Every structure is written in structure tokens, then in C-alpha cells.
Tab-separated table of C-alpha atoms in Angstrom:
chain	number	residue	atom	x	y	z
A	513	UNK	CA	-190.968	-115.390	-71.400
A	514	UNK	CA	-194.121	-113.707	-71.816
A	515	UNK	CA	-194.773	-111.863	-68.347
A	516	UNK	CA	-198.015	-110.058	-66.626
A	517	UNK	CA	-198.240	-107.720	-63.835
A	518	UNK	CA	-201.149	-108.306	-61.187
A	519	UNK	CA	-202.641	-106.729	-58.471
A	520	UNK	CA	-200.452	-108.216	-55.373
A	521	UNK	CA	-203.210	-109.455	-53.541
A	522	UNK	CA	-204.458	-111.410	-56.604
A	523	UNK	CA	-200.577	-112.509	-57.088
A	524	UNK	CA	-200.537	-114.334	-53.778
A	525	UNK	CA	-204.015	-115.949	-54.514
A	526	UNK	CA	-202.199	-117.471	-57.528
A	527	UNK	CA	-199.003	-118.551	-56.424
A	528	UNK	CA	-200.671	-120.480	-53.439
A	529	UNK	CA	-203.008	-122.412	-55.997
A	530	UNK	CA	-206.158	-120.384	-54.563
A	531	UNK	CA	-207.287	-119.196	-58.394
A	532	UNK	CA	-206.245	-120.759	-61.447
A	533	UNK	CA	-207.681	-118.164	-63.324
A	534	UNK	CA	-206.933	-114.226	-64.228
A	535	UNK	CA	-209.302	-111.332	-65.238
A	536	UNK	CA	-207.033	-109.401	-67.335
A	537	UNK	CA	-207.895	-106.002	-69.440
A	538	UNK	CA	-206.516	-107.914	-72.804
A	539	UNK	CA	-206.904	-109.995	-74.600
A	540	UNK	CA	-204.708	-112.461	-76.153
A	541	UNK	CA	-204.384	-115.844	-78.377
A	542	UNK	CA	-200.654	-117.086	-77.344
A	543	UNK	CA	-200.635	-120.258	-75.700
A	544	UNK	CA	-197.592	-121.548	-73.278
A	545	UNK	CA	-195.953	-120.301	-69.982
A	546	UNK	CA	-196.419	-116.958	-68.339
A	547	UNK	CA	-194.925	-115.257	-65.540
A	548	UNK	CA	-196.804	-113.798	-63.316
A	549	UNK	CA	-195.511	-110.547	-61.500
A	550	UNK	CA	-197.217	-108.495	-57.987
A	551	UNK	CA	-197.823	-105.601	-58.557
A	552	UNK	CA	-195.589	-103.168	-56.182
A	553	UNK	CA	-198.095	-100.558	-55.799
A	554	UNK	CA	-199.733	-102.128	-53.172
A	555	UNK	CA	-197.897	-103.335	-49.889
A	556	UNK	CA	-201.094	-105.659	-48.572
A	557	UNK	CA	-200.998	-108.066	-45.709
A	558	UNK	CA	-199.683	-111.123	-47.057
A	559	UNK	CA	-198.034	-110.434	-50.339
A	560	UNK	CA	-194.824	-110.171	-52.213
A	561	UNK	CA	-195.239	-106.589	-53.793
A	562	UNK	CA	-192.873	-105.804	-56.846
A	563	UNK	CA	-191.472	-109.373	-57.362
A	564	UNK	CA	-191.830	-112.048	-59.891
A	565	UNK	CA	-193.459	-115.372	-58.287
A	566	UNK	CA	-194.345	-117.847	-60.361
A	567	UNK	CA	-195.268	-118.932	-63.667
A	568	UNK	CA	-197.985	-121.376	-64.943
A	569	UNK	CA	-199.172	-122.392	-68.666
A	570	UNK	CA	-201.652	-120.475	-70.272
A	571	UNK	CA	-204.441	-122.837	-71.983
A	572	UNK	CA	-206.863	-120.000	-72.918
A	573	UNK	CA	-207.877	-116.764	-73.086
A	574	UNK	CA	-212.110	-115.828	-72.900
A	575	UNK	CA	-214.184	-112.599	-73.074
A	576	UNK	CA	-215.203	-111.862	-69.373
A	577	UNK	CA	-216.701	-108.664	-68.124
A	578	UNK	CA	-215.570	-105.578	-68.941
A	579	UNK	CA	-212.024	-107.886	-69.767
A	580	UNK	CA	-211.009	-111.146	-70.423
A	581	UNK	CA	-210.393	-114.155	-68.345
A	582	UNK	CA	-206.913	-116.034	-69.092
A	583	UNK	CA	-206.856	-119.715	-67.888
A	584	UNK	CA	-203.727	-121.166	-66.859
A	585	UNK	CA	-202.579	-125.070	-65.391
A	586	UNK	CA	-199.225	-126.413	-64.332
A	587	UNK	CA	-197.892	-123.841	-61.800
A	588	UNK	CA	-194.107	-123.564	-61.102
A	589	UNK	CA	-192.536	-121.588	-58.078
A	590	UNK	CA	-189.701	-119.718	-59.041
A	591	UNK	CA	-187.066	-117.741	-56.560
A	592	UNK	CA	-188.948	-114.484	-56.975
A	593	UNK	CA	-186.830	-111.473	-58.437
A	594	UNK	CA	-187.182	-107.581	-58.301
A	595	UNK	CA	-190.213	-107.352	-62.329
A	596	UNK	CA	-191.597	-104.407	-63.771
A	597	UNK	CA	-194.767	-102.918	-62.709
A	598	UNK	CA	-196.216	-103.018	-66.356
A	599	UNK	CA	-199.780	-102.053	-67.339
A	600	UNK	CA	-199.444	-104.653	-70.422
A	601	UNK	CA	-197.749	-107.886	-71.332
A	602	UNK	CA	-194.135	-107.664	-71.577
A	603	UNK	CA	-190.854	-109.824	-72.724
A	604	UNK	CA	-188.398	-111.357	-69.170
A	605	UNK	CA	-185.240	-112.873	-69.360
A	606	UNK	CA	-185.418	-116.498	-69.438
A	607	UNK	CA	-182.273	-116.195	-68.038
A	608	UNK	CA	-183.537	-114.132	-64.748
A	609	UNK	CA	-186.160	-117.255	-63.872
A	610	UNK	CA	-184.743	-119.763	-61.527
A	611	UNK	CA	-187.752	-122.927	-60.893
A	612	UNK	CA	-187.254	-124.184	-57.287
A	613	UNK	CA	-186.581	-127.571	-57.556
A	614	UNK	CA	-189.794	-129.761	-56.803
A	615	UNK	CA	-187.652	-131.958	-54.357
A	616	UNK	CA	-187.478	-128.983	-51.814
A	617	UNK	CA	-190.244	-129.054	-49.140
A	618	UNK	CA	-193.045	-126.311	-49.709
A	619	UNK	CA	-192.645	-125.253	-46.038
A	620	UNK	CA	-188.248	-124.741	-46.513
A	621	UNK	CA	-189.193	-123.101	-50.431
A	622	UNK	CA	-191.792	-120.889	-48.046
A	623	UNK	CA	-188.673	-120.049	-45.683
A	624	UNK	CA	-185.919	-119.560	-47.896
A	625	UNK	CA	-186.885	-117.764	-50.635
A	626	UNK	CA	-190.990	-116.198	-50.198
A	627	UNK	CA	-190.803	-115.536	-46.289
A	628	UNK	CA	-188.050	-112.802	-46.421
A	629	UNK	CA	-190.340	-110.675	-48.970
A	630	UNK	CA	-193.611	-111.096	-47.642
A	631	UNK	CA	-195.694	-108.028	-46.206
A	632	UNK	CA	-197.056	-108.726	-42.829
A	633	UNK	CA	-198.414	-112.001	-42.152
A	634	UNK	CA	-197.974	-115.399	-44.461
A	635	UNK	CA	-202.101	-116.033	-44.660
A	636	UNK	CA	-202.480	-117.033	-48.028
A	637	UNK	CA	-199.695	-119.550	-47.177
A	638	UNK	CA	-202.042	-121.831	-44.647
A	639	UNK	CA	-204.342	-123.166	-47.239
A	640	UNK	CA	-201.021	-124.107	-49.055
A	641	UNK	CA	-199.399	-125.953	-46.310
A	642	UNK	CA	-202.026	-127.890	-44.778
A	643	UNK	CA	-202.313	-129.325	-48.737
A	644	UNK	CA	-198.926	-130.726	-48.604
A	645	UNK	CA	-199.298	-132.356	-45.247
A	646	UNK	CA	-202.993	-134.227	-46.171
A	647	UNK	CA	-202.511	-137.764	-44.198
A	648	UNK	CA	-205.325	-139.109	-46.766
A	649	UNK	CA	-203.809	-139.788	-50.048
A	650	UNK	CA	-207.271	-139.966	-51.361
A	651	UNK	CA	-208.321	-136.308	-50.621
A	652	UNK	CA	-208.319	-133.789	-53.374
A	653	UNK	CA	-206.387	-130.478	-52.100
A	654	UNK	CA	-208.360	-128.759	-54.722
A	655	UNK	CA	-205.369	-128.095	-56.535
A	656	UNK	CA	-205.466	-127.113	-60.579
């Protein structure tokens, strides 16, 4: 699978559904699922640093400031794993991404397998939670 390295801080807004979007320095014309990968240069409150997190399908890819913006939908949690701190797009192992299985609660996927790596405090995780526990059935989380 195609795979991208991110700042971590960025990483964590994506994973927790926060930004559907990424401002990347290429550009590119593939279409279908990318991993997305923190960055482990940076050890910020509230982020996985150095791991793989997630991956999500790629729908587009526009000019956008000094880069380009790639637009993704359909986000999958994965049980992160130790990815390269690449400066470009590069190849993964399909056989190194494990989806967590959608019948596991977000708070027990939180514990088990994206508590033990996170730096400091679980933040970006709030937003996230309070989603899944919405009492009206009616209310858009704001999801993508």
C-alpha cells in the first residue's frame, strides 16, 4: 500500500476524523487507499510519533499553496506499527496492516492498541469519543 509520512501532530488530527484533508509537497494522480504514518521527529503532546495509524481512500489530489492538497474519505484504524520516517511516498507491506475490527468499541480500540503509544495526554481523542457516545441519532458528529 501506498504510504505517507506526516507531521505527528497533523497525524493525530487525522486519525481522530479532525481533517479529512492533507497539504502535501507532491503531487500525485493515484487514486485508492493510503496509509498514513507520524512522523517520529516530533514527540508532541498527544501523538503517536514514528507509527503507522490509519489509512483512508484518496479521492483527489489539488494544487494548494506552495503544495498540494490530497483529499481522502473512508478512514480505517489499524493496530499502529513501528513506519519509516520518509520525506516521499513509499511502498508498505500489506501484510504489516492489521484493520481493527469495526465491532470493537472506539474507547477499548483507544485502550488497547493507541493509549500505550501516545505522548503525554490523549486530547485529540475527546472530540472522538464524545462522537461515538451522541444520545441524538440525528446529530451530525461532523465526521467525513
Amino acid at each position: 500500500m501506498l504510504a505517507i509520512t506526516v507531521d505527528a501532530a497533523k497525524a493525530a488530527d487525522f486519525l481522530t476524523a479532525r481533517i479529512n484533508m492533507l497539504q502535501l509537497p507532491f503531487d500525485t494522480d493515484r487514486k485508492g487507499y493510503v496509509l498514513v504514518c507520524a512522523s517520529g521527529g516530533s514527540q508532541d503532546e498527544g501523538t503517536i510519533p514514528g507509527k503507522a495509524l490509519c489509512y483512508a481512500e484518496l479521492t483527489g489530489c489539488d494544487p494548494y499553496g506552495d503544495g498540494f492538497l490530497w483529499k481522502f474519505r473512508s478512514l480505517y484504524w489499524i493496530e499502529p506499527f513501528d513506519a519509516a520516517d520518509a520525506a516521499a511516498p513509499f511502498e508498505v507491506d500489506d501484510d504489516l496492516i492489521r484493520i481493527i475490527p469495526g465491532f470493537i468499541e472506539p474507547i477499548d480500540a483507544f485502550n488497547e492498541f493507541y493509549r500505550p503509544a501516545f505522548v503525554g495526554d490523549d486530547t485529540h481523542w475527546q472530540r472522538l469519543l464524545e462522537v461515538f457516545t451522541l444520545e441524538d441519532e440525528d446529530e451530525d458528529p461532523g465526521f467525513w
